[in-house]
Amino acid sequence: MRYDLNLLPIFLALMEERSVTRAAARLGITQPALSNSLNRLRETLRDPLFIRERYGIKPTQLAEEIAPTIEAALAQLDDLVLNQQEFRPAEAERLFTLAPNSYVELVLMPALVARMRELAPGIKLRMTAFGNDLAETGVVSGGTAMVIGRIVDPPDNLVVQHLMDDGLACVVRKGHPDVVDSISREQYESLKHVNVLPPGRLRVGLFQALGQQNLKREVAVSVTHFLAVPAMLAVTDYCATLPSLICRSLEGDLRLKVLPTPVDLGTFPVEMAWHVRYRHDPAHRWLRSVIAELAKEMATEKI
């Protein structure tokens, strides 16, 4: 029996996206072309495979049963082909979509862009939102190359790598009437605070750390990005508790001063995750190594 291997990636895209529109966009083909391919696959397997619903498509029982086998087979083929290819960063031309959380976007991404310009000027980077759920980033389906930040409860098809740990520090304005060279527990609890609520799970770590130390905090204002904090602190007597690497970048701001937290709030992990299909992709593997090396350099400088 003869069949077209090109139909199998289309099947997987439909399984993961559960939408003809999104699957076509991911594969870079038109919806009519995808529908034609799906019809051929239906004829080959003698099953509808996907049933239209109000908000997308639902796989049939047969589609659910064969999906793991098809995914594993394509992954093996990818490994076989990619392992025979030599990757030359300086000559490569490729687009990688990354989903860093707001902390990583501020701390790590500028260094990555600079390193890529030096080592692989033909590789382009596109940042997408980290989101509140890993599936929203596109990394679970493989459409996004990798997600970087706090990885919580990853599905089985993601590989997770620990990059580094970061701590926390306090920031107030210079000339603060109540805070000079240190901040006590009593001062911390009496001050009003600027709270950062980035998408994703980074905020969980701070809330948990405060709870474990029974350290109270009166939040006066919440913002969605770390970049909003410095200007807000500069014109108030508020305090902010921020990751140490972000605080290090604020030490040159003449309006602000960075202080240790009144109690040890521990550290939080920074991680990177990617779809299993990219495990042996030479370009993807090289990019992962660059990111890991940059994180290691930053963690070493922080000590």
mmCIF file of N, CA and C in Angstrom, residues 42 128 221 270:
data_model
loop_
_atom_site.group_PDB
_atom_site.id
_atom_site.type_symbol
_atom_site.label_atom_id
_atom_site.label_comp_id
_atom_site.label_asym_id
_atom_site.label_seq_id
_atom_site.Cartn_x
_atom_site.Cartn_y
_atom_site.Cartn_z
ATOM 1 N N ARG A 42 -8.220 10.864 5.098
ATOM 2 C CA ARG A 42 -9.445 10.147 5.458
ATOM 3 C C ARG A 42 -9.669 8.943 4.551
ATOM 4 N N THR A 128 6.869 35.800 21.786
ATOM 5 C CA THR A 128 5.426 35.711 21.938
ATOM 6 C C THR A 128 5.096 35.687 23.420
ATOM 7 N N VAL A 221 -0.584 49.224 44.735
ATOM 8 C CA VAL A 221 -0.841 49.206 43.291
ATOM 9 C C VAL A 221 -0.198 47.964 42.687
ATOM 10 N N VAL A 270 14.585 29.463 37.246
ATOM 11 C CA VAL A 270 14.346 29.895 35.865
ATOM 12 C C VAL A 270 14.620 28.684 34.992
#
